[in-house]
PDB file of C-alpha atoms in Angstrom:
ATOM      1  CA  MET A  19     -17.713  -3.090 -15.135  1.00 73.00           C
ATOM      2  CA  ARG A  20     -18.332   0.663 -15.370  1.00 89.00           C
ATOM      3  CA  VAL A  21     -15.289   2.883 -15.232  1.00 90.00           C
ATOM      4  CA  ARG A  22     -14.582   6.591 -15.523  1.00 93.00           C
ATOM      5  CA  PRO A  23     -11.320   7.496 -17.275  1.00 95.00           C
ATOM      6  CA  ILE A  24      -9.425  10.098 -15.334  1.00 95.00           C
ATOM      7  CA  SER A  25      -6.049  11.783 -15.543  1.00 95.00           C
ATOM      8  CA  ALA A  26      -3.394  10.922 -12.973  1.00 95.00           C
ATOM      9  CA  GLU A  27      -3.468  14.510 -11.738  1.00 96.00           C
ATOM     10  CA  VAL A  28      -7.243  14.554 -11.237  1.00 96.00           C
ATOM     11  CA  LEU A  29      -7.073  11.173  -9.515  1.00 97.00           C
ATOM     12  CA  VAL A  30      -4.710  12.622  -6.913  1.00 97.00           C
ATOM     13  CA  GLU A  31      -6.926  15.673  -6.368  1.00 97.00           C
ATOM     14  CA  GLU A  32     -10.095  13.595  -6.007  1.00 96.00           C
ATOM     15  CA  LEU A  33      -8.467  11.193  -3.566  1.00 97.00           C
ATOM     16  CA  ALA A  34      -7.098  14.097  -1.533  1.00 97.00           C
ATOM     17  CA  ASP A  35     -10.574  15.655  -1.372  1.00 97.00           C
ATOM     18  CA  LEU A  36     -12.046  12.320  -0.303  1.00 95.00           C
ATOM     19  CA  LEU A  37      -9.520  11.801   2.473  1.00 96.00           C
ATOM     20  CA  ILE A  38      -9.775  15.233   4.042  1.00 93.00           C
ATOM     21  CA  CYS A  39     -13.525  14.774   4.429  1.00 90.00           C
ATOM     22  CA  ARG A  40     -12.846  12.213   7.147  1.00 81.00           C
ATOM     23  CA  GLU A  41     -12.875  13.243  10.811  1.00 74.00           C
ATOM     24  CA  PRO A  42      -9.970  15.722  11.220  1.00 69.00           C
ATOM     25  CA  ASP A  43      -9.527  15.180  14.983  1.00 73.00           C
ATOM     26  CA  SER A  44      -8.488  11.560  14.592  1.00 83.00           C
ATOM     27  CA  TYR A  45      -5.740   9.823  12.699  1.00 94.00           C
ATOM     28  CA  LEU A  46      -6.619   8.317   9.326  1.00 96.00           C
ATOM     29  CA  ARG A  47      -4.970   5.066   8.226  1.00 97.00           C
ATOM     30  CA  VAL A  48      -5.061   4.769   4.446  1.00 98.00           C
ATOM     31  CA  ALA A  49      -3.986   1.717   2.438  1.00 98.00           C
ATOM     32  CA  LEU A  50      -2.760   2.213  -1.122  1.00 98.00           C
ATOM     33  CA  ASP A  51      -2.646  -1.381  -2.295  1.00 98.00           C
ATOM     34  CA  GLY A  52      -1.234  -2.657  -5.557  1.00 98.00           C
ATOM     35  CA  ALA A  53       1.437  -4.695  -7.264  1.00 98.00           C
ATOM     36  CA  PRO A  54       4.755  -2.908  -7.876  1.00 97.00           C
ATOM     37  CA  ALA A  55       3.773  -2.440 -11.531  1.00 97.00           C
ATOM     38  CA  ALA A  56       0.705  -0.482 -10.396  1.00 96.00           C
ATOM     39  CA  ARG A  57       2.995   1.936  -8.518  1.00 96.00           C
ATOM     40  CA  PRO A  58       1.063   2.429  -5.275  1.00 97.00           C
ATOM     41  CA  ASP A  59       4.174   4.113  -3.869  1.00 97.00           C
ATOM     42  CA  ALA A  60       4.062   6.803  -6.562  1.00 97.00           C
ATOM     43  CA  LEU A  61       0.393   7.508  -5.883  1.00 97.00           C
ATOM     44  CA  ALA A  62       1.053   7.767  -2.155  1.00 98.00           C
ATOM     45  CA  ASP A  63       3.979  10.127  -2.748  1.00 98.00           C
ATOM     46  CA  ALA A  64       1.838  12.279  -5.047  1.00 98.00           C
ATOM     47  CA  LEU A  65      -0.838  12.637  -2.351  1.00 98.00           C
ATOM     48  CA  VAL A  66       1.454  14.046   0.323  1.00 98.00           C
ATOM     49  CA  ASP A  67       1.680  17.676  -0.833  1.00 98.00           C
ATOM     50  CA  PRO A  68      -2.013  18.026  -1.821  1.00 98.00           C
ATOM     51  CA  LEU A  69      -3.077  16.699   1.577  1.00 97.00           C
ATOM     52  CA  ARG A  70      -0.721  19.015   3.408  1.00 97.00           C
ATOM     53  CA  ALA A  71      -1.922  21.929   1.278  1.00 97.00           C
ATOM     54  CA  ARG A  72      -5.447  21.074   2.470  1.00 95.00           C
ATOM     55  CA  GLY A  73      -4.292  21.368   6.068  1.00 94.00           C
ATOM     56  CA  ARG A  74      -3.783  17.702   6.990  1.00 95.00           C
ATOM     57  CA  PRO A  75      -0.415  16.500   8.350  1.00 95.00           C
ATOM     58  CA  THR A  76       0.625  13.506   6.276  1.00 97.00           C
ATOM     59  CA  VAL A  77       3.025  10.640   6.987  1.00 97.00           C
ATOM     60  CA  ARG A  78       4.297   8.143   4.417  1.00 98.00           C
ATOM     61  CA  ILE A  79       4.788   4.479   5.208  1.00 97.00           C
ATOM     62  CA  ASP A  80       6.113   1.979   2.658  1.00 97.00           C
ATOM     63  CA  THR A  81       5.813  -1.739   3.354  1.00 96.00           C
ATOM     64  CA  ALA A  82       9.265  -2.182   1.784  1.00 94.00           C
ATOM     65  CA  ASP A  83      10.453  -0.838   5.152  1.00 95.00           C
ATOM     66  CA  PHE A  84       8.469  -3.510   6.991  1.00 95.00           C
ATOM     67  CA  LEU A  85       9.940  -6.687   5.530  1.00 93.00           C
ATOM     68  CA  ARG A  86      10.778  -9.741   7.567  1.00 92.00           C
ATOM     69  CA  PRO A  87      14.463 -10.673   7.954  1.00 91.00           C
ATOM     70  CA  ALA A  88      16.054 -12.343   4.929  1.00 88.00           C
ATOM     71  CA  SER A  89      16.478 -15.612   6.814  1.00 87.00           C
ATOM     72  CA  LEU A  90      12.679 -15.827   6.998  1.00 85.00           C
ATOM     73  CA  ARG A  91      11.757 -14.237   3.659  1.00 84.00           C
ATOM     74  CA  LEU A  92      14.149 -16.338   1.639  1.00 80.00           C
ATOM     75  CA  GLU A  93      13.891 -19.607   3.537  1.00 79.00           C
ATOM     76  CA  PHE A  94      12.442 -21.338   0.463  1.00 72.00           C
ATOM     77  CA  GLY A  95      14.473 -19.429  -2.127  1.00 76.00           C
ATOM     78  CA  ARG A  96      14.707 -15.942  -3.563  1.00 83.00           C
ATOM     79  CA  ASP A  97      11.967 -16.468  -6.132  1.00 88.00           C
ATOM     80  CA  ASN A  98       9.326 -18.450  -4.291  1.00 92.00           C
ATOM     81  CA  SER A  99       5.956 -16.851  -4.988  1.00 94.00           C
ATOM     82  CA  ASP A 100       4.237 -18.635  -2.091  1.00 92.00           C
ATOM     83  CA  SER A 101       6.765 -17.211   0.359  1.00 92.00           C
ATOM     84  CA  TYR A 102       6.253 -13.758  -1.132  1.00 92.00           C
ATOM     85  CA  TYR A 103       2.499 -14.082  -0.744  1.00 94.00           C
ATOM     86  CA  LEU A 104       2.523 -15.458   2.779  1.00 90.00           C
ATOM     87  CA  GLY A 105       5.718 -14.430   4.500  1.00 83.00           C
ATOM     88  CA  TRP A 106       7.675 -11.505   3.082  1.00 91.00           C
ATOM     89  CA  PHE A 107       5.967  -8.648   4.860  1.00 94.00           C
ATOM     90  CA  ASP A 108       6.046  -8.107   8.605  1.00 94.00           C
ATOM     91  CA  GLU A 109       2.336  -7.489   9.067  1.00 95.00           C
ATOM     92  CA  ALA A 110       2.616  -7.941  12.819  1.00 94.00           C
ATOM     93  CA  GLY A 111       5.290  -5.243  12.964  1.00 95.00           C
ATOM     94  CA  LEU A 112       3.225  -2.884  10.812  1.00 97.00           C
ATOM     95  CA  ALA A 113       0.202  -3.405  13.032  1.00 97.00           C
ATOM     96  CA  ARG A 114       2.204  -3.028  16.234  1.00 96.00           C
ATOM     97  CA  GLU A 115       4.289  -0.002  15.258  1.00 97.00           C
ATOM     98  CA  VAL A 116       1.928   1.920  12.952  1.00 97.00           C
ATOM     99  CA  LEU A 117      -1.676   0.855  12.614  1.00 97.00           C
ATOM    100  CA  GLY A 118      -2.339   0.113  16.275  1.00 96.00           C
ATOM    101  CA  PRO A 119      -0.831   3.334  17.660  1.00 96.00           C
ATOM    102  CA  ALA A 120      -2.710   5.319  14.995  1.00 96.00           C
ATOM    103  CA  GLY A 121      -5.992   3.567  15.704  1.00 94.00           C
ATOM    104  CA  PRO A 122      -8.756   4.414  18.191  1.00 91.00           C
ATOM    105  CA  GLY A 123      -7.281   4.878  21.636  1.00 90.00           C
ATOM    106  CA  GLY A 124      -3.744   4.518  20.287  1.00 92.00           C
ATOM    107  CA  SER A 125      -0.764   6.476  21.534  1.00 94.00           C
ATOM    108  CA  GLY A 126      -0.149   8.237  18.203  1.00 95.00           C
ATOM    109  CA  ARG A 127       3.529   7.304  18.524  1.00 97.00           C
ATOM    110  CA  VAL A 128       4.591   5.437  15.385  1.00 97.00           C
ATOM    111  CA  LEU A 129       7.661   3.973  13.736  1.00 96.00           C
ATOM    112  CA  THR A 130       7.822   4.793  10.025  1.00 96.00           C
ATOM    113  CA  ARG A 131      10.592   2.299   9.183  1.00 95.00           C
ATOM    114  CA  LEU A 132      11.191  -0.996  10.952  1.00 93.00           C
ATOM    115  CA  TRP A 133      13.622  -2.980   8.786  1.00 89.00           C
ATOM    116  CA  ASP A 134      16.393  -2.058   6.345  1.00 87.00           C
ATOM    117  CA  ALA A 135      16.319  -4.736   3.663  1.00 83.00           C
ATOM    118  CA  HIS A 136      19.679  -3.629   2.231  1.00 86.00           C
ATOM    119  CA  THR A 137      21.567  -4.233   5.473  1.00 89.00           C
ATOM    120  CA  ASP A 138      19.094  -6.842   6.759  1.00 79.00           C
ATOM    121  CA  ARG A 139      19.066  -5.079  10.092  1.00 88.00           C
ATOM    122  CA  SER A 140      16.781  -2.878  12.121  1.00 85.00           C
ATOM    123  CA  ALA A 141      16.335   0.496  10.468  1.00 83.00           C
ATOM    124  CA  ARG A 142      16.931   2.166  13.875  1.00 89.00           C
ATOM    125  CA  GLU A 143      14.361   4.788  13.021  1.00 90.00           C
ATOM    126  CA  PRO A 144      13.255   6.991  15.938  1.00 94.00           C
ATOM    127  CA  TYR A 145       9.620   7.021  16.951  1.00 96.00           C
ATOM    128  CA  ARG A 146       7.567  10.044  15.996  1.00 95.00           C
ATOM    129  CA  THR A 147       4.386  11.429  17.491  1.00 97.00           C
ATOM    130  CA  LEU A 148       1.612  12.063  15.006  1.00 96.00           C
ATOM    131  CA  ALA A 149       0.152  15.545  14.776  1.00 95.00           C
ATOM    132  CA  PRO A 150      -3.608  15.832  15.415  1.00 93.00           C
ATOM    133  CA  GLY A 151      -5.582  14.887  12.324  1.00 93.00           C
ATOM    134  CA  ALA A 152      -2.596  13.189  10.663  1.00 96.00           C
ATOM    135  CA  ILE A 153      -3.173  10.996   7.625  1.00 97.00           C
ATOM    136  CA  LEU A 154      -0.973   7.921   7.273  1.00 98.00           C
ATOM    137  CA  LEU A 155      -0.484   6.748   3.699  1.00 98.00           C
ATOM    138  CA  VAL A 156       0.600   3.101   3.732  1.00 98.00           C
ATOM    139  CA  SER A 157       1.610   1.810   0.300  1.00 98.00           C
ATOM    140  CA  GLY A 158       2.562  -1.648  -0.872  1.00 97.00           C
ATOM    141  CA  PRO A 159       1.332  -4.948  -2.287  1.00 97.00           C
ATOM    142  CA  LEU A 160      -0.958  -7.531  -0.706  1.00 97.00           C
ATOM    143  CA  LEU A 161      -2.225  -5.151   1.991  1.00 97.00           C
ATOM    144  CA  LEU A 162      -5.904  -6.075   2.075  1.00 97.00           C
ATOM    145  CA  GLY A 163      -7.939  -8.989   3.285  1.00 89.00           C
ATOM    146  CA  GLY A 164      -5.613 -10.039   6.099  1.00 86.00           C
ATOM    147  CA  GLY A 165      -5.266  -8.860   9.643  1.00 86.00           C
ATOM    148  CA  LEU A 166      -4.344  -5.247   8.931  1.00 96.00           C
ATOM    149  CA  THR A 167      -6.820  -2.534   9.920  1.00 96.00           C
ATOM    150  CA  PHE A 168      -7.275   0.561   7.755  1.00 97.00           C
ATOM    151  CA  ASP A 169      -9.827   3.351   7.764  1.00 95.00           C
ATOM    152  CA  VAL A 170      -9.776   3.867   3.972  1.00 96.00           C
ATOM    153  CA  THR A 171      -8.614   1.348   1.384  1.00 97.00           C
ATOM    154  CA  VAL A 172      -7.572   2.136  -2.194  1.00 98.00           C
ATOM    155  CA  HIS A 173      -6.819  -0.775  -4.524  1.00 98.00           C
ATOM    156  CA  LEU A 174      -4.924  -0.290  -7.779  1.00 98.00           C
ATOM    157  CA  GLU A 175      -6.206  -3.030 -10.055  1.00 97.00           C
ATOM    158  CA  MET A 176      -4.510  -4.434 -13.145  1.00 97.00           C
ATOM    159  CA  SER A 177      -5.661  -7.144 -15.508  1.00 96.00           C
ATOM    160  CA  ALA A 178      -3.471 -10.245 -15.551  1.00 96.00           C
ATOM    161  CA  PRO A 179      -2.108  -9.497 -19.069  1.00 97.00           C
ATOM    162  CA  ALA A 180      -1.290  -5.890 -18.160  1.00 97.00           C
ATOM    163  CA  LEU A 181       0.355  -6.943 -14.924  1.00 97.00           C
ATOM    164  CA  ALA A 182       2.486  -9.522 -16.722  1.00 97.00           C
ATOM    165  CA  ARG A 183       3.417  -7.002 -19.411  1.00 96.00           C
ATOM    166  CA  ARG A 184       4.404  -4.244 -16.991  1.00 96.00           C
ATOM    167  CA  THR A 185       6.141  -6.311 -14.310  1.00 97.00           C
ATOM    168  CA  PRO A 186       9.950  -6.161 -14.695  1.00 96.00           C
ATOM    169  CA  GLY A 187      11.552  -9.463 -15.610  1.00 96.00           C
ATOM    170  CA  ASP A 188      13.560  -9.702 -12.415  1.00 95.00           C
ATOM    171  CA  ILE A 189      10.376  -9.863 -10.328  1.00 96.00           C
ATOM    172  CA  ALA A 190       8.162 -11.757 -12.768  1.00 97.00           C
ATOM    173  CA  TRP A 191       8.340 -14.672 -10.331  1.00 96.00           C
ATOM    174  CA  THR A 192       5.904 -12.729  -8.087  1.00 97.00           C
ATOM    175  CA  LEU A 193       3.091 -12.901 -10.662  1.00 98.00           C
ATOM    176  CA  PRO A 194       1.539 -16.128  -9.287  1.00 97.00           C
ATOM    177  CA  ALA A 195       1.264 -14.424  -5.886  1.00 97.00           C
ATOM    178  CA  PHE A 196      -0.809 -11.611  -7.358  1.00 97.00           C
ATOM    179  CA  GLN A 197      -3.029 -14.050  -9.208  1.00 97.00           C
ATOM    180  CA  ARG A 198      -3.549 -15.897  -5.955  1.00 97.00           C
ATOM    181  CA  TYR A 199      -4.326 -12.586  -4.225  1.00 97.00           C
ATOM    182  CA  ALA A 200      -6.929 -11.740  -6.858  1.00 96.00           C
ATOM    183  CA  ASP A 201      -8.493 -15.208  -6.637  1.00 96.00           C
ATOM    184  CA  GLU A 202      -8.440 -15.740  -2.871  1.00 96.00           C
ATOM    185  CA  VAL A 203      -8.820 -12.211  -1.500  1.00 96.00           C
ATOM    186  CA  SER A 204     -10.472 -10.341  -4.392  1.00 96.00           C
ATOM    187  CA  PRO A 205      -9.479  -6.916  -3.026  1.00 97.00           C
ATOM    188  CA  ALA A 206     -11.319  -5.076  -5.806  1.00 95.00           C
ATOM    189  CA  SER A 207     -14.609  -6.464  -4.491  1.00 94.00           C
ATOM    190  CA  PHE A 208     -14.430  -4.627  -1.153  1.00 95.00           C
ATOM    191  CA  ALA A 209     -11.868  -1.805  -1.308  1.00 97.00           C
ATOM    192  CA  ASP A 210     -13.358   1.643  -0.693  1.00 96.00           C
ATOM    193  CA  VAL A 211     -11.835   2.963  -3.919  1.00 97.00           C
ATOM    194  CA  VAL A 212     -10.760   0.868  -6.906  1.00 97.00           C
ATOM    195  CA  VAL A 213      -8.681   2.367  -9.681  1.00 98.00           C
ATOM    196  CA  ARG A 214      -7.950   0.471 -12.882  1.00 97.00           C
ATOM    197  CA  VAL A 215      -4.326   1.087 -13.870  1.00 97.00           C
ATOM    198  CA  ASP A 216      -3.603  -1.223 -16.796  1.00 96.00           C
ATOM    199  CA  ASP A 217      -1.718   1.848 -18.021  1.00 91.00           C
ATOM    200  CA  PRO A 218      -0.754   3.859 -14.912  1.00 84.00           C
ATOM    201  CA  ARG A 219      -0.533   6.988 -17.076  1.00 87.00           C
ATOM    202  CA  HIS A 220      -4.243   6.671 -17.872  1.00 92.00           C
ATOM    203  CA  PRO A 221      -6.109   5.466 -14.768  1.00 96.00           C
ATOM    204  CA  ALA A 222      -9.841   4.842 -14.577  1.00 96.00           C
ATOM    205  CA  MET A 223     -12.034   4.944 -11.482  1.00 95.00           C
ATOM    206  CA  VAL A 224     -14.139   1.815 -11.139  1.00 95.00           C
ATOM    207  CA  LEU A 225     -17.721   2.943 -10.552  1.00 87.00           C
ATOM    208  CA  GLU A 226     -19.512  -0.386 -10.602  1.00 72.00           C
ATOM    209  CA  ARG A 227     -18.468  -3.999 -11.006  1.00 70.00           C
ATOM    210  CA  SER A 228     -20.538  -6.462 -12.972  1.00 60.00           C
TER     211      SER A 228
END
């Protein structure tokens, strides 16, 4: 594997430059994929202002707002890694309310939050119409290799030891799901951009995989 060490600040600037090069008259659906320890949400948040400063309207979507109801997520227990891998996230809802409307021929009318996990009820978020050229930053785990359609995919990769070390104890039960994701999906083998974040403070762009 060949990597290029890069600061977190430069990573954000380079990704912003990459994204604005895409066709400005269409919507751009961007996946920022990674385990919670890799902090894809923080990277997505950091991209918002640089993209807007470059003239592109930007909308944030977090898959934590597209969970399935607790009765479905927790059917086999609160710490079942197979359920987390296969059934926690409402991919159909994300496709229906965000990715489809922002895709070719879509209405451009999206829902940024579908489910409130704290109340276990609909988030009751109003629909919003995307501005021309809008970039949608969708962050969360386990985003790639399924039925979700993105225009640009960014995968934040961690080695198994680093992931285990940096995952908080209360969600360590999810670790088998991420190992399964790496083994079965291998997102780093096809994502448009792969960033190694064994230490998120010192990322490295993956240039070539052995």
